Amino acid sequence: MPSFMPLSTRYKKPFSNENETLVVQFSVKHKQGIHCGGGFVKLFPDTLNQEDMHSESEYYIMFGPDICGFGNNKVQVIPHYQGRYHENNKTIKPRINKDTHLYTLIIRPDATYEVKIDNQQVAAGDLEDDWDFLPPRKIKAPYTRKPRKWDERLQTEDPEDKKPEDWEDFEYIPDPEAR
């Protein structure tokens, strides 16, 4: 049965990472192993009512390992942007054992990010490339069709094509390296 065990602390003053690098770092240890669950850190808005905090409380960023079964394990990096949560497009594999692991998320002002586990980089890139924050740069044109007489062959013969007048068709030529 899933359980939600919230623990939170309020900063004395809300912070902003505008034009600054944001680093979220924490350690996780699953003493008894884990078959299905997560160990997340969430950054909440300063409007959060901590007495009423629950799994559906709005957050700015959720980060941490999400482990469920054998094939559905990944490190979640889910920012909240323009009223929606955005899952990362890359699959970042967590460490699954009973050891303590250090998870680090770095978001830079130039819109790049880095995820580290135990101080080893496991993912990095551009926020715009690895999340669907913006509409796709190209979409399928809904009303385009190939012409009725479209030729699917990769190469076609050109009946008008002719070799130049001075064309010489030799099967063999002298090898300048031969003795």
mmCIF file of C-alpha atoms in Angstrom:
data_model
loop_
_atom_site.group_PDB
_atom_site.id
_atom_site.type_symbol
_atom_site.label_atom_id
_atom_site.label_comp_id
_atom_site.label_asym_id
_atom_site.label_seq_id
_atom_site.Cartn_x
_atom_site.Cartn_y
_atom_site.Cartn_z
ATOM 1 C CA MET A 1 0.000 0.000 0.000
ATOM 2 C CA PRO A 2 1.572 3.322 -1.030
ATOM 3 C CA SER A 3 2.261 5.829 1.674
ATOM 4 C CA PHE A 4 3.155 9.477 1.568
ATOM 5 C CA MET A 5 5.476 10.706 4.281
ATOM 6 C CA PRO A 6 5.933 14.442 3.890
ATOM 7 C CA LEU A 7 8.614 16.345 5.698
ATOM 8 C CA SER A 8 9.102 20.016 5.013
ATOM 9 C CA THR A 9 10.860 23.094 6.246
ATOM 10 C CA ARG A 10 10.178 26.673 5.293
ATOM 11 C CA TYR A 11 12.988 29.038 4.350
ATOM 12 C CA LYS A 12 13.001 32.198 6.418
ATOM 13 C CA LYS A 13 12.876 34.165 3.198
ATOM 14 C CA PRO A 14 11.786 32.934 -0.264
ATOM 15 C CA PHE A 15 14.717 32.629 -2.634
ATOM 16 C CA SER A 16 15.102 33.216 -6.341
ATOM 17 C CA ASN A 17 17.615 31.604 -8.643
ATOM 18 C CA GLU A 18 17.135 34.220 -11.366
ATOM 19 C CA ASN A 19 20.536 34.640 -13.081
ATOM 20 C CA GLU A 20 21.972 32.197 -10.538
ATOM 21 C CA THR A 21 22.807 28.501 -10.603
ATOM 22 C CA LEU A 22 20.353 26.350 -8.646
ATOM 23 C CA VAL A 23 21.781 23.268 -6.928
ATOM 24 C CA VAL A 24 19.499 20.711 -5.271
ATOM 25 C CA GLN A 25 21.424 17.971 -3.485
ATOM 26 C CA PHE A 26 20.408 15.261 -1.033
ATOM 27 C CA SER A 27 21.275 11.710 -0.059
ATOM 28 C CA VAL A 28 19.003 8.666 -0.215
ATOM 29 C CA LYS A 29 19.347 5.327 1.528
ATOM 30 C CA HIS A 30 16.775 2.545 1.245
ATOM 31 C CA LYS A 31 17.815 0.416 4.249
ATOM 32 C CA GLN A 32 15.493 -2.473 3.463
ATOM 33 C CA GLY A 33 15.662 -2.220 -0.292
ATOM 34 C CA ILE A 34 12.785 -0.869 -2.299
ATOM 35 C CA HIS A 35 10.431 -2.479 -4.786
ATOM 36 C CA CYS A 36 8.149 0.421 -5.598
ATOM 37 C CA GLY A 37 8.500 3.958 -4.319
ATOM 38 C CA GLY A 38 10.443 7.145 -4.554
ATOM 39 C CA GLY A 39 12.743 9.390 -2.620
ATOM 40 C CA PHE A 40 12.017 12.873 -3.905
ATOM 41 C CA VAL A 41 12.826 16.402 -2.956
ATOM 42 C CA LYS A 42 10.234 18.965 -3.977
ATOM 43 C CA LEU A 43 10.675 22.716 -4.008
ATOM 44 C CA PHE A 44 7.320 24.255 -3.135
ATOM 45 C CA PRO A 45 6.086 27.817 -3.584
ATOM 46 C CA ASP A 46 6.116 29.986 -0.477
ATOM 47 C CA THR A 47 2.307 29.816 -0.480
ATOM 48 C CA LEU A 48 2.337 26.132 0.576
ATOM 49 C CA ASN A 49 0.270 25.387 3.673
ATOM 50 C CA GLN A 50 2.560 22.887 5.388
ATOM 51 C CA GLU A 51 -0.259 21.632 7.615
ATOM 52 C CA ASP A 52 -2.179 20.566 4.493
ATOM 53 C CA MET A 53 0.767 19.274 2.432
ATOM 54 C CA HIS A 54 -0.085 16.161 0.381
ATOM 55 C CA SER A 55 1.094 14.315 -2.730
ATOM 56 C CA GLU A 56 -0.919 16.634 -4.988
ATOM 57 C CA SER A 57 0.443 19.881 -3.504
ATOM 58 C CA GLU A 58 1.778 22.153 -6.235
ATOM 59 C CA TYR A 59 5.568 22.258 -6.511
ATOM 60 C CA TYR A 60 8.160 24.032 -8.645
ATOM 61 C CA ILE A 61 10.602 21.135 -9.058
ATOM 62 C CA MET A 62 10.498 17.474 -8.088
ATOM 63 C CA PHE A 63 13.802 15.614 -8.169
ATOM 64 C CA GLY A 64 14.874 12.147 -7.076
ATOM 65 C CA PRO A 65 14.819 8.410 -7.730
ATOM 66 C CA ASP A 66 11.538 6.740 -8.703
ATOM 67 C CA ILE A 67 11.792 2.968 -8.371
ATOM 68 C CA CYS A 68 9.046 0.529 -9.330
ATOM 69 C CA GLY A 69 9.696 -3.025 -10.448
ATOM 70 C CA PHE A 70 12.530 -3.908 -12.777
ATOM 71 C CA GLY A 71 11.907 -1.872 -15.918
ATOM 72 C CA ASN A 72 10.308 1.311 -14.637
ATOM 73 C CA ASN A 73 13.143 2.917 -12.681
ATOM 74 C CA LYS A 74 14.347 6.433 -13.316
ATOM 75 C CA VAL A 75 15.488 9.634 -11.728
ATOM 76 C CA GLN A 76 12.638 12.109 -11.974
ATOM 77 C CA VAL A 77 13.394 15.724 -12.809
ATOM 78 C CA ILE A 78 9.990 17.380 -13.134
ATOM 79 C CA PRO A 79 9.787 21.168 -13.261
ATOM 80 C CA HIS A 80 6.528 23.110 -13.191
ATOM 81 C CA TYR A 81 6.359 25.586 -16.074
ATOM 82 C CA GLN A 82 3.431 27.599 -17.420
ATOM 83 C CA GLY A 83 0.874 25.717 -15.343
ATOM 84 C CA ARG A 84 2.079 22.217 -16.298
ATOM 85 C CA TYR A 85 4.498 19.606 -14.991
ATOM 86 C CA HIS A 86 7.088 18.469 -17.527
ATOM 87 C CA GLU A 87 8.834 15.088 -17.291
ATOM 88 C CA ASN A 88 12.304 14.829 -18.744
ATOM 89 C CA ASN A 89 12.593 13.063 -22.103
ATOM 90 C CA LYS A 90 15.827 11.302 -21.132
ATOM 91 C CA THR A 91 15.717 8.187 -18.990
ATOM 92 C CA ILE A 92 18.149 8.645 -16.116
ATOM 93 C CA LYS A 93 18.765 5.385 -14.236
ATOM 94 C CA PRO A 94 18.925 5.565 -10.421
ATOM 95 C CA ARG A 95 21.191 3.514 -8.161
ATOM 96 C CA ILE A 96 19.174 0.635 -6.727
ATOM 97 C CA ASN A 97 20.756 -0.974 -3.679
ATOM 98 C CA LYS A 98 20.953 -0.503 0.082
ATOM 99 C CA ASP A 99 23.857 1.981 -0.067
ATOM 100 C CA THR A 100 23.574 5.714 0.508
ATOM 101 C CA HIS A 101 23.617 7.711 -2.737
ATOM 102 C CA LEU A 102 24.062 11.429 -3.272
ATOM 103 C CA TYR A 103 21.705 12.923 -5.884
ATOM 104 C CA THR A 104 22.510 16.346 -7.350
ATOM 105 C CA LEU A 105 20.535 18.512 -9.763
ATOM 106 C CA ILE A 106 22.198 21.616 -11.193
ATOM 107 C CA ILE A 107 20.215 24.128 -13.266
ATOM 108 C CA ARG A 108 22.217 26.989 -14.753
ATOM 109 C CA PRO A 109 21.071 30.440 -15.939
ATOM 110 C CA ASP A 110 22.028 29.531 -19.537
ATOM 111 C CA ALA A 111 19.190 26.927 -19.523
ATOM 112 C CA THR A 112 21.503 23.936 -19.173
ATOM 113 C CA TYR A 113 21.287 21.262 -16.510
ATOM 114 C CA GLU A 114 23.271 18.432 -15.013
ATOM 115 C CA VAL A 115 22.259 15.424 -12.907
ATOM 116 C CA LYS A 116 24.857 13.658 -10.797
ATOM 117 C CA ILE A 117 24.675 10.533 -8.696
ATOM 118 C CA ASP A 118 27.506 10.108 -6.210
ATOM 119 C CA ASN A 119 29.261 13.088 -7.859
ATOM 120 C CA GLN A 120 29.326 11.307 -11.237
ATOM 121 C CA GLN A 121 27.492 13.001 -14.091
ATOM 122 C CA VAL A 122 24.679 10.759 -15.367
ATOM 123 C CA ALA A 123 22.829 13.297 -17.528
ATOM 124 C CA ALA A 124 23.361 16.791 -18.870
ATOM 125 C CA GLY A 125 22.035 18.954 -21.629
ATOM 126 C CA ASP A 126 19.774 21.771 -22.652
ATOM 127 C CA LEU A 127 16.481 22.283 -20.829
ATOM 128 C CA GLU A 128 14.678 23.102 -24.089
ATOM 129 C CA ASP A 129 15.987 19.951 -25.785
ATOM 130 C CA ASP A 130 15.312 17.478 -22.972
ATOM 131 C CA TRP A 131 11.885 18.736 -21.831
ATOM 132 C CA ASP A 132 8.827 19.687 -23.846
ATOM 133 C CA PHE A 133 8.522 23.225 -22.476
ATOM 134 C CA LEU A 134 7.967 24.735 -25.896
ATOM 135 C CA PRO A 135 5.874 23.557 -28.829
ATOM 136 C CA PRO A 136 7.851 21.358 -31.257
ATOM 137 C CA ARG A 137 9.982 23.221 -33.798
ATOM 138 C CA LYS A 138 8.493 21.139 -36.612
ATOM 139 C CA ILE A 139 5.127 19.448 -36.836
ATOM 140 C CA LYS A 140 3.632 17.169 -39.447
ATOM 141 C CA ALA A 141 1.733 19.180 -42.028
ATOM 142 C CA PRO A 142 -1.821 17.822 -41.656
ATOM 143 C CA TYR A 143 -3.042 18.397 -45.217
ATOM 144 C CA THR A 144 -0.004 17.586 -47.335
ATOM 145 C CA ARG A 145 -0.270 14.698 -49.758
ATOM 146 C CA LYS A 146 1.995 13.274 -52.401
ATOM 147 C CA PRO A 147 0.888 13.925 -55.962
ATOM 148 C CA ARG A 148 -1.100 11.080 -57.559
ATOM 149 C CA LYS A 149 1.752 10.196 -59.928
ATOM 150 C CA TRP A 150 4.477 10.326 -57.262
ATOM 151 C CA ASP A 151 7.389 8.024 -58.125
ATOM 152 C CA GLU A 152 8.658 6.170 -55.015
ATOM 153 C CA ARG A 153 11.790 4.787 -56.699
ATOM 154 C CA LEU A 154 15.079 6.103 -55.291
ATOM 155 C CA GLN A 155 16.650 6.339 -58.763
ATOM 156 C CA THR A 156 15.073 6.626 -62.179
ATOM 157 C CA GLU A 157 16.407 6.396 -65.713
ATOM 158 C CA ASP A 158 16.593 9.656 -67.636
ATOM 159 C CA PRO A 159 15.747 8.919 -71.301
ATOM 160 C CA GLU A 160 17.227 12.307 -72.312
ATOM 161 C CA ASP A 161 20.568 11.589 -70.634
ATOM 162 C CA LYS A 162 23.507 11.122 -73.037
ATOM 163 C CA LYS A 163 27.219 10.604 -72.470
ATOM 164 C CA PRO A 164 29.502 13.443 -73.598
ATOM 165 C CA GLU A 165 30.938 13.260 -77.139
ATOM 166 C CA ASP A 166 34.489 12.623 -75.839
ATOM 167 C CA TRP A 167 33.421 9.849 -73.434
ATOM 168 C CA GLU A 168 35.737 6.818 -73.520
ATOM 169 C CA ASP A 169 34.349 3.591 -72.158
ATOM 170 C CA PHE A 170 37.402 1.534 -71.126
ATOM 171 C CA GLU A 171 36.996 -1.545 -68.990
ATOM 172 C CA TYR A 172 40.689 -1.432 -68.012
ATOM 173 C CA ILE A 173 43.179 1.411 -67.839
ATOM 174 C CA PRO A 174 46.961 1.251 -67.405
ATOM 175 C CA ASP A 175 48.104 1.166 -63.772
ATOM 176 C CA PRO A 176 50.780 3.851 -63.318
ATOM 177 C CA GLU A 177 52.150 1.985 -60.273
ATOM 178 C CA ALA A 178 52.624 -1.340 -62.103
ATOM 179 C CA ARG A 179 56.150 -2.371 -63.257
#
